[in-house]
Amino acid sequence: MNIKRRGLKMAAAVLFLMGLSACASVGPLRGTGDLGMIIERSSGKVAVIDTTTHKKLWTVGGLGDLSHASVVYSRDGRYGYVFGRDGGLSKVDLLTGRLAGRVMQAGNSIGGAISQDGAMVAVSNYTPGGVRIFDAKTLAPIADIPAVYDGGKRSKTVGLVDAPGNKFVFTLYDAGQIWVVDMSDRKHPAIRKFKNIGKMPYDGMITPDGRTYIAGLFGEDGLAKLDLWNLDKGVQRILNGYGRGQKVLPVYKMPHLEGWAAAGELLFLPAVGHHEVLVVDRRTWREVAHIPTHGQPVFVVSRPDGRQVWVNFAHPLNDVVQVIDVKSLKVIKSLELGPGVLHLEFTPRGEQVWISVRDRNVVDVFDTRTFKKIAVLPVDKPSGIFMTDRAGKIGL
């Protein structure tokens, strides 16, 4: 008995030491609430960053073509799912700085989403057109939804977001449609199709409450709105003819509608082909103001408290970020950061904003109250910045 007990104690000691060794190899125990990921677009890598210390924790490579990459997070914020332009879906462990899984699921993809329960990851594809859905733990395939229309044509899919009830919503760029996919039953996806929504729906967003999906239209002025609580009403057109009477400028970079800003009852969104931000009343879905800006907006992002909206711009005026005061609906600050400002992201409570400046190979960090620069991180050709608080938000 004594020999057996001594053996058990020795085994327990060995396991304890192994555990300490494993912890030492990945650093101290920590949460992920102040972490994020930055896309290093030219090298196929992501940087895992700590927003408290303003430092890089890890650089994770082998992620393929990240020229238009985006990230969603697992429910616990530990894993980031990276959607590469080459069709690769990669799973990155933020706590160990390792690639936890990767599948080549298509030839050309354009973003993705994670289901409300965190169990499924969906990818939107250009080639072949459609959406593919995978198990979040294993990356095993669950469903393949080809975007087929008009008797066999295949459309690019864009604007993919998650919606309450384990639904995914996206648009068909070539077909002018919105599809709602209900994945409540994994084995039998239920698809609802809405046709003739407008020409060339190039991106989409969902309101923070998960109720309203809006598709931007590149082929005509206006937006398509779908009330997910009342699908039988179908798609409604809003903001028809905005910018009428103005000369539409060449569009060098498409606005990103998932960057639309919601502040109270107002939505702030980029006007395609115009140097202005449109302000829309969410109660009536009518334009209440338009704010002249430095250039054509790409991302229009609200500070978490809704008091400020930060805007970056398309080439060739992509060297400036402007700040709009929501109370006055006026630009109150312009920051000149250098060419290649590609993305901006707030920390969860909005005291900091992180801004990628590709052509300087840095990410600048600003205090959003004083507008003072508080840190500069060297990053190789940075583009998208994604904080882990996205894990708890609908449509991000």
CSV table of C-alpha atoms in Angstrom, one decimal:
chain,number,residue,atom,x,y,z
A,1,MET,CA,0.0,0.0,0.0
A,2,ASN,CA,2.8,2.4,0.9
A,3,ILE,CA,4.6,1.6,-2.3
A,4,LYS,CA,1.4,2.2,-4.3
A,5,ARG,CA,0.8,5.5,-2.5
A,6,ARG,CA,4.4,6.6,-3.0
A,7,GLY,CA,4.0,5.8,-6.7
A,8,LEU,CA,0.8,7.9,-7.0
A,9,LYS,CA,2.5,10.8,-5.3
A,10,MET,CA,5.5,10.6,-7.6
A,11,ALA,CA,3.2,10.5,-10.7
A,12,ALA,CA,1.3,13.5,-9.4
A,13,ALA,CA,4.5,15.4,-8.9
A,14,VAL,CA,5.7,14.6,-12.4
A,15,LEU,CA,2.3,15.8,-13.8
A,16,PHE,CA,2.6,19.0,-11.8
A,17,LEU,CA,6.1,19.8,-13.0
A,18,MET,CA,5.0,19.0,-16.6
A,19,GLY,CA,2.2,21.5,-16.1
A,20,LEU,CA,4.6,24.2,-14.8
A,21,SER,CA,6.8,23.5,-17.8
A,22,ALA,CA,4.0,23.9,-20.2
A,23,CYS,CA,2.9,27.2,-18.6
A,24,ALA,CA,6.4,28.4,-18.7
A,25,SER,CA,6.6,27.7,-22.4
A,26,VAL,CA,3.7,30.0,-23.2
A,27,GLY,CA,4.1,32.6,-20.6
A,28,PRO,CA,2.0,33.4,-17.5
A,29,LEU,CA,-1.6,32.6,-17.3
A,30,ARG,CA,-3.8,35.4,-18.6
A,31,GLY,CA,-7.1,36.3,-20.1
A,32,THR,CA,-7.6,37.6,-23.6
A,33,GLY,CA,-9.8,40.7,-23.0
A,34,ASP,CA,-7.0,43.2,-23.8
A,35,LEU,CA,-5.6,41.3,-26.7
A,36,GLY,CA,-6.1,41.7,-30.5
A,37,MET,CA,-4.7,40.8,-33.8
A,38,ILE,CA,-3.1,42.9,-36.6
A,39,ILE,CA,-2.9,41.6,-40.2
A,40,GLU,CA,0.6,41.8,-41.7
A,41,ARG,CA,-0.7,41.7,-45.2
A,42,SER,CA,2.4,41.3,-47.3
A,43,SER,CA,4.0,38.5,-45.2
A,44,GLY,CA,1.1,36.2,-44.5
A,45,LYS,CA,1.4,36.8,-40.8
A,46,VAL,CA,-0.7,38.2,-37.9
A,47,ALA,CA,0.7,40.0,-34.9
A,48,VAL,CA,-1.0,39.2,-31.5
A,49,ILE,CA,-0.9,42.4,-29.5
A,50,ASP,CA,-1.5,43.5,-25.9
A,51,THR,CA,-3.4,46.8,-25.6
A,52,THR,CA,-2.5,47.3,-22.0
A,53,THR,CA,1.3,47.3,-22.5
A,54,HIS,CA,1.2,48.3,-26.2
A,55,LYS,CA,3.4,45.4,-27.2
A,56,LYS,CA,3.4,42.5,-29.6
A,57,LEU,CA,3.1,39.1,-27.9
A,58,TRP,CA,3.5,36.9,-30.9
A,59,THR,CA,3.8,36.8,-34.6
A,60,VAL,CA,2.1,33.9,-36.3
A,61,GLY,CA,3.0,33.0,-39.9
A,62,GLY,CA,2.0,30.6,-42.6
A,63,LEU,CA,-1.5,32.1,-43.2
A,64,GLY,CA,-1.2,32.6,-47.0
A,65,ASP,CA,-2.5,35.6,-48.9
A,66,LEU,CA,-3.7,38.2,-46.4
A,67,SER,CA,-4.2,41.1,-48.9
A,68,HIS,CA,-7.9,41.4,-47.8
A,69,ALA,CA,-8.0,39.4,-44.6
A,70,SER,CA,-10.4,39.7,-41.7
A,71,VAL,CA,-10.8,38.0,-38.3
A,72,VAL,CA,-13.6,36.7,-36.1
A,73,TYR,CA,-13.1,35.2,-32.6
A,74,SER,CA,-14.2,32.2,-30.6
A,75,ARG,CA,-16.7,32.9,-27.8
A,76,ASP,CA,-13.9,32.9,-25.2
A,77,GLY,CA,-11.7,35.1,-27.2
A,78,ARG,CA,-8.8,32.6,-27.3
A,79,TYR,CA,-8.9,31.7,-31.0
A,80,GLY,CA,-9.0,34.0,-34.0
A,81,TYR,CA,-10.3,32.7,-37.3
A,82,VAL,CA,-8.4,34.4,-40.1
A,83,PHE,CA,-10.0,34.6,-43.6
A,84,GLY,CA,-7.4,34.9,-46.3
A,85,ARG,CA,-7.9,36.1,-49.8
A,86,ASP,CA,-6.5,32.8,-51.2
A,87,GLY,CA,-9.4,30.8,-49.7
A,88,GLY,CA,-7.5,29.8,-46.6
A,89,LEU,CA,-9.3,29.6,-43.2
A,90,SER,CA,-6.8,29.7,-40.4
A,91,LYS,CA,-7.3,29.2,-36.6
A,92,VAL,CA,-4.8,31.1,-34.4
A,93,ASP,CA,-4.3,30.5,-30.7
A,94,LEU,CA,-3.7,33.9,-29.1
A,95,LEU,CA,-2.5,32.5,-25.9
A,96,THR,CA,0.3,30.3,-27.4
A,97,GLY,CA,1.0,32.2,-30.5
A,98,ARG,CA,0.5,29.1,-32.6
A,99,LEU,CA,-1.4,28.1,-35.7
A,100,ALA,CA,-4.1,25.7,-34.3
A,101,GLY,CA,-5.6,24.7,-37.7
A,102,ARG,CA,-5.8,25.6,-41.3
A,103,VAL,CA,-7.9,24.5,-44.3
A,104,MET,CA,-7.9,25.7,-47.9
A,105,GLN,CA,-11.6,25.8,-48.5
A,106,ALA,CA,-11.9,27.8,-51.8
A,107,GLY,CA,-10.0,29.7,-54.5
A,108,ASN,CA,-10.8,33.3,-53.5
A,109,SER,CA,-12.6,34.3,-50.4
A,110,ILE,CA,-13.7,37.6,-48.9
A,111,GLY,CA,-14.4,37.4,-45.2
A,112,GLY,CA,-16.5,35.4,-42.8
A,113,ALA,CA,-18.5,35.1,-39.7
A,114,ILE,CA,-19.0,33.0,-36.6
A,115,SER,CA,-22.3,31.7,-35.4
A,116,GLN,CA,-24.1,33.0,-32.3
A,117,ASP,CA,-23.3,29.8,-30.3
A,118,GLY,CA,-19.7,29.9,-31.5
A,119,ALA,CA,-19.8,26.4,-32.9
A,120,MET,CA,-19.7,27.3,-36.6
A,121,VAL,CA,-17.5,29.4,-38.8
A,122,ALA,CA,-18.8,30.5,-42.3
A,123,VAL,CA,-16.6,31.8,-45.1
A,124,SER,CA,-17.8,34.0,-48.0
A,125,ASN,CA,-16.3,33.1,-51.4
A,126,TYR,CA,-15.7,34.7,-54.8
A,127,THR,CA,-14.4,31.5,-56.3
A,128,PRO,CA,-16.4,29.4,-56.4
A,129,GLY,CA,-19.2,31.8,-55.5
A,130,GLY,CA,-21.0,30.7,-52.3
A,131,VAL,CA,-20.6,30.2,-48.6
A,132,ARG,CA,-19.0,27.3,-46.8
A,133,ILE,CA,-19.5,26.5,-43.1
A,134,PHE,CA,-17.1,24.7,-40.8
A,135,ASP,CA,-17.0,23.3,-37.3
A,136,ALA,CA,-15.2,25.9,-35.2
A,137,LYS,CA,-13.3,23.3,-33.1
A,138,THR,CA,-12.0,21.0,-35.8
A,139,LEU,CA,-12.5,23.1,-39.1
A,140,ALA,CA,-14.3,20.0,-40.5
A,141,PRO,CA,-16.8,21.0,-43.2
A,142,ILE,CA,-20.5,21.2,-42.2
A,143,ALA,CA,-22.3,22.8,-45.2
A,144,ASP,CA,-21.6,24.0,-48.7
A,145,ILE,CA,-24.1,26.7,-50.0
A,146,PRO,CA,-23.3,27.5,-53.7
A,147,ALA,CA,-24.6,31.0,-54.8
A,148,VAL,CA,-26.4,29.7,-57.9
A,149,TYR,CA,-29.0,31.9,-59.7
A,150,ASP,CA,-30.7,32.2,-63.1
A,151,GLY,CA,-30.5,28.5,-63.9
A,152,GLY,CA,-26.9,27.8,-63.1
A,153,LYS,CA,-24.9,31.0,-63.0
A,154,ARG,CA,-22.6,31.4,-60.0
A,155,SER,CA,-22.3,34.7,-58.1
A,156,LYS,CA,-19.6,36.2,-55.8
A,157,THR,CA,-20.9,36.4,-52.2
A,158,VAL,CA,-20.1,39.4,-50.0
A,159,GLY,CA,-21.4,41.1,-46.9
A,160,LEU,CA,-21.5,37.9,-44.8
A,161,VAL,CA,-22.5,38.4,-41.1
A,162,ASP,CA,-23.9,36.4,-38.3
A,163,ALA,CA,-27.4,36.9,-37.0
A,164,PRO,CA,-29.3,35.8,-33.9
A,165,GLY,CA,-30.6,32.2,-34.0
A,166,ASN,CA,-27.5,30.8,-35.6
A,167,LYS,CA,-28.3,32.4,-38.9
A,168,PHE,CA,-25.9,33.8,-41.5
A,169,VAL,CA,-26.9,36.6,-43.9
A,170,PHE,CA,-25.0,37.6,-47.1
A,171,THR,CA,-25.5,39.1,-50.5
A,172,LEU,CA,-24.9,37.9,-54.1
A,173,TYR,CA,-23.0,40.6,-55.9
A,174,ASP,CA,-23.7,39.4,-59.4
A,175,ALA,CA,-27.3,38.4,-58.8
A,176,GLY,CA,-28.6,41.3,-56.7
A,177,GLN,CA,-29.9,39.1,-53.9
A,178,ILE,CA,-29.8,38.7,-50.1
A,179,TRP,CA,-29.8,35.2,-48.7
A,180,VAL,CA,-30.6,34.3,-45.1
A,181,VAL,CA,-29.3,30.8,-44.0
A,182,ASP,CA,-30.7,29.3,-40.8
A,183,MET,CA,-28.3,26.8,-39.4
A,184,SER,CA,-30.4,25.7,-36.4
A,185,ASP,CA,-30.3,22.2,-37.9
A,186,ARG,CA,-26.7,21.6,-39.1
A,187,LYS,CA,-27.8,18.8,-41.3
A,188,HIS,CA,-30.6,20.7,-43.0
A,189,PRO,CA,-29.8,24.4,-43.6
A,190,ALA,CA,-32.9,26.5,-44.4
A,191,ILE,CA,-32.3,29.2,-47.0
A,192,ARG,CA,-34.5,32.2,-47.6
A,193,LYS,CA,-33.8,34.2,-50.8
A,194,PHE,CA,-34.7,37.8,-51.5
A,195,LYS,CA,-34.3,38.8,-55.1
A,196,ASN,CA,-34.1,42.1,-57.1
A,197,ILE,CA,-32.7,44.1,-54.2
A,198,GLY,CA,-30.6,46.4,-56.4
A,199,LYS,CA,-27.6,46.5,-58.6
A,200,MET,CA,-24.2,45.1,-57.4
A,201,PRO,CA,-24.7,44.8,-53.6
A,202,TYR,CA,-21.0,45.1,-52.7
A,203,ASP,CA,-21.1,44.7,-48.9
A,204,GLY,CA,-23.4,44.5,-45.9
A,205,MET,CA,-23.8,45.2,-42.2
A,206,ILE,CA,-26.1,44.2,-39.4
A,207,THR,CA,-27.2,46.6,-36.7
A,208,PRO,CA,-25.7,46.0,-33.2
A,209,ASP,CA,-29.0,44.5,-32.0
A,210,GLY,CA,-29.0,41.9,-34.8
A,211,ARG,CA,-32.3,43.0,-36.2
A,212,THR,CA,-31.6,44.9,-39.4
A,213,TYR,CA,-29.4,43.9,-42.3
A,214,ILE,CA,-28.4,46.6,-44.8
A,215,ALA,CA,-26.7,46.0,-48.1
A,216,GLY,CA,-24.8,48.8,-49.9
A,217,LEU,CA,-25.3,49.1,-53.7
A,218,PHE,CA,-22.4,49.9,-56.0
A,219,GLY,CA,-24.5,49.9,-59.2
A,220,GLU,CA,-26.9,52.6,-58.1
A,221,ASP,CA,-27.4,55.1,-55.3
A,222,GLY,CA,-29.3,53.7,-52.4
A,223,LEU,CA,-29.3,50.9,-49.9
A,224,ALA,CA,-31.3,47.7,-49.4
A,225,LYS,CA,-32.8,47.0,-45.9
A,226,LEU,CA,-34.0,43.7,-44.6
A,227,ASP,CA,-35.8,43.4,-41.2
A,228,LEU,CA,-34.8,40.0,-39.8
A,229,TRP,CA,-37.7,40.1,-37.4
A,230,ASN,CA,-40.2,40.5,-40.2
A,231,LEU,CA,-38.8,38.6,-43.2
A,232,ASP,CA,-42.2,38.4,-44.9
A,233,LYS,CA,-42.1,42.2,-45.5
A,234,GLY,CA,-39.2,41.6,-47.9
A,235,VAL,CA,-36.5,44.0,-48.8
A,236,GLN,CA,-37.1,47.8,-48.6
A,237,ARG,CA,-35.1,50.4,-50.4
A,238,ILE,CA,-33.7,53.4,-48.4
A,239,LEU,CA,-31.7,56.5,-49.3
A,240,ASN,CA,-32.6,56.2,-52.9
A,241,GLY,CA,-30.8,58.8,-55.0
A,242,TYR,CA,-28.5,60.1,-52.2
A,243,GLY,CA,-25.9,62.5,-53.7
A,244,ARG,CA,-28.3,63.4,-56.6
A,245,GLY,CA,-27.0,66.5,-58.4
A,246,GLN,CA,-23.5,65.9,-57.4
A,247,LYS,CA,-20.7,64.5,-59.6
A,248,VAL,CA,-19.8,61.0,-58.6
A,249,LEU,CA,-16.1,60.6,-58.3
A,250,PRO,CA,-14.0,57.6,-59.3
A,251,VAL,CA,-14.0,55.0,-56.5
A,252,TYR,CA,-10.5,53.8,-55.7
A,253,LYS,CA,-11.4,51.6,-52.7
A,254,MET,CA,-14.8,50.3,-51.8
A,255,PRO,CA,-16.2,51.4,-48.5
A,256,HIS,CA,-16.5,48.7,-45.8
A,257,LEU,CA,-20.0,48.6,-44.5
A,258,GLU,CA,-19.2,46.5,-41.5
A,259,GLY,CA,-17.4,49.6,-40.3
A,260,TRP,CA,-20.6,51.6,-40.3
A,261,ALA,CA,-21.0,53.5,-37.0
A,262,ALA,CA,-24.0,53.2,-34.8
A,263,ALA,CA,-24.3,56.0,-32.3
A,264,GLY,CA,-27.6,56.1,-30.4
A,265,GLU,CA,-30.4,56.5,-32.9
A,266,LEU,CA,-28.0,57.6,-35.7
A,267,LEU,CA,-26.1,55.6,-38.3
A,268,PHE,CA,-23.0,57.1,-39.9
A,269,LEU,CA,-22.0,55.6,-43.2
A,270,PRO,CA,-19.8,56.3,-46.2
A,271,ALA,CA,-21.3,57.7,-49.3
A,272,VAL,CA,-20.0,55.8,-52.3
A,273,GLY,CA,-18.3,58.2,-54.8
A,274,HIS,CA,-18.6,61.2,-52.6
A,275,HIS,CA,-16.4,63.0,-50.0
A,276,GLU,CA,-18.9,62.8,-47.2
A,277,VAL,CA,-20.4,60.7,-44.4
A,278,LEU,CA,-24.1,60.2,-44.5
A,279,VAL,CA,-26.1,60.4,-41.2
A,280,VAL,CA,-29.3,58.3,-41.0
A,281,ASP,CA,-32.0,58.2,-38.4
A,282,ARG,CA,-32.5,54.5,-37.5
A,283,ARG,CA,-36.1,55.1,-36.6
A,284,THR,CA,-37.1,56.4,-40.0
A,285,TRP,CA,-34.2,55.3,-42.1
A,286,ARG,CA,-34.0,58.7,-43.7
A,287,GLU,CA,-31.0,60.9,-44.2
A,288,VAL,CA,-30.8,63.7,-41.6
A,289,ALA,CA,-27.4,65.1,-42.5
A,290,HIS,CA,-24.3,64.7,-44.6
A,291,ILE,CA,-20.9,65.7,-43.3
A,292,PRO,CA,-18.2,66.9,-45.7
A,293,THR,CA,-14.9,65.0,-45.3
A,294,HIS,CA,-11.3,65.0,-46.3
A,295,GLY,CA,-11.8,62.2,-48.9
A,296,GLN,CA,-14.0,59.2,-49.8
A,297,PRO,CA,-14.6,57.4,-46.5
A,298,VAL,CA,-13.7,53.7,-46.3
A,299,PHE,CA,-14.2,52.9,-42.6
A,300,VAL,CA,-16.6,54.9,-40.5
A,301,VAL,CA,-16.2,53.7,-36.9
A,302,SER,CA,-18.0,54.7,-33.7
A,303,ARG,CA,-16.2,55.0,-30.4
A,304,PRO,CA,-17.9,52.5,-28.0
A,305,ASP,CA,-19.6,55.3,-26.1
A,306,GLY,CA,-21.1,56.7,-29.3
A,307,ARG,CA,-19.8,60.2,-28.8
A,308,GLN,CA,-17.2,60.2,-31.6
A,309,VAL,CA,-17.0,58.7,-35.1
A,310,TRP,CA,-13.5,58.2,-36.6
A,311,VAL,CA,-13.1,58.0,-40.4
A,312,ASN,CA,-10.3,57.0,-42.8
A,313,PHE,CA,-10.2,57.5,-46.5
A,314,ALA,CA,-9.5,55.9,-49.9
A,315,HIS,CA,-6.4,56.5,-52.1
A,316,PRO,CA,-5.0,59.1,-52.9
A,317,LEU,CA,-6.2,60.9,-49.8
A,318,ASN,CA,-5.5,58.0,-47.4
A,319,ASP,CA,-3.0,59.9,-45.2
A,320,VAL,CA,-5.5,61.4,-42.8
A,321,VAL,CA,-8.0,60.3,-40.2
A,322,GLN,CA,-10.8,62.6,-39.2
A,323,VAL,CA,-12.9,62.7,-36.0
A,324,ILE,CA,-16.6,63.6,-36.1
A,325,ASP,CA,-18.3,64.8,-32.9
A,326,VAL,CA,-21.7,63.1,-32.8
A,327,LYS,CA,-23.4,65.9,-30.8
A,328,SER,CA,-22.5,68.6,-33.3
A,329,LEU,CA,-22.2,66.5,-36.4
A,330,LYS,CA,-19.0,68.3,-37.3
A,331,VAL,CA,-15.4,67.3,-37.9
A,332,ILE,CA,-13.5,68.3,-34.8
A,333,LYS,CA,-10.0,66.8,-35.5
A,334,SER,CA,-7.9,65.8,-38.4
A,335,LEU,CA,-4.8,63.7,-37.8
A,336,GLU,CA,-2.1,63.5,-40.5
A,337,LEU,CA,-0.5,60.1,-40.2
A,338,GLY,CA,1.1,59.5,-43.6
A,339,PRO,CA,0.0,57.5,-46.6
A,340,GLY,CA,-1.6,54.1,-46.4
A,341,VAL,CA,-4.0,54.5,-43.4
A,342,LEU,CA,-6.0,51.3,-43.9
A,343,HIS,CA,-7.9,50.5,-40.7
A,344,LEU,CA,-8.7,51.6,-37.2
A,345,GLU,CA,-10.1,49.9,-34.1
A,346,PHE,CA,-11.0,51.0,-30.6
A,347,THR,CA,-10.1,49.2,-27.4
A,348,PRO,CA,-13.2,47.7,-25.7
A,349,ARG,CA,-14.0,50.8,-23.7
A,350,GLY,CA,-12.8,53.3,-26.3
A,351,GLU,CA,-10.0,55.1,-24.4
A,352,GLN,CA,-7.6,54.1,-27.2
A,353,VAL,CA,-7.8,53.9,-31.0
A,354,TRP,CA,-5.3,51.8,-32.9
A,355,ILE,CA,-4.6,52.9,-36.5
A,356,SER,CA,-2.7,50.9,-39.1
A,357,VAL,CA,-0.4,53.0,-41.4
A,358,ARG,CA,0.8,50.6,-44.1
A,359,ASP,CA,3.4,52.8,-45.8
A,360,ARG,CA,5.1,53.7,-42.6
A,361,ASN,CA,5.1,50.1,-41.3
A,362,VAL,CA,3.6,51.1,-38.0
A,363,VAL,CA,0.4,51.1,-35.9
A,364,ASP,CA,-0.2,54.4,-34.2
A,365,VAL,CA,-2.1,54.4,-30.9
A,366,PHE,CA,-4.0,57.5,-29.8
A,367,ASP,CA,-5.8,58.6,-26.6
A,368,THR,CA,-9.3,59.3,-27.9
A,369,ARG,CA,-9.9,62.1,-25.3
A,370,THR,CA,-6.8,64.2,-25.9
A,371,PHE,CA,-5.9,63.0,-29.4
A,372,LYS,CA,-2.3,62.5,-28.3
A,373,LYS,CA,-0.2,59.7,-29.7
A,374,ILE,CA,0.6,57.3,-26.9
A,375,ALA,CA,2.4,54.5,-28.6
A,376,VAL,CA,3.9,53.4,-32.0
A,377,LEU,CA,4.3,49.7,-32.8
A,378,PRO,CA,6.5,48.6,-35.7
A,379,VAL,CA,4.4,46.2,-37.8
A,380,ASP,CA,5.2,44.9,-41.3
A,381,LYS,CA,2.6,46.4,-43.8
A,382,PRO,CA,-0.3,46.5,-41.3
A,383,SER,CA,-3.9,46.5,-42.4
A,384,GLY,CA,-6.8,45.1,-40.4
A,385,ILE,CA,-6.9,45.5,-36.6
A,386,PHE,CA,-9.3,43.2,-34.7
A,387,MET,CA,-9.7,43.4,-30.9
A,388,THR,CA,-11.0,40.3,-29.0
A,389,ASP,CA,-14.1,42.1,-27.7
A,390,ARG,CA,-15.6,41.4,-31.1
A,391,ALA,CA,-16.2,37.9,-29.7
A,392,GLY,CA,-19.2,39.3,-27.8
A,393,LYS,CA,-20.7,41.4,-30.6
A,394,ILE,CA,-23.2,40.6,-33.3
A,395,GLY,CA,-21.9,40.9,-36.9
A,396,LEU,CA,-18.2,41.3,-36.0
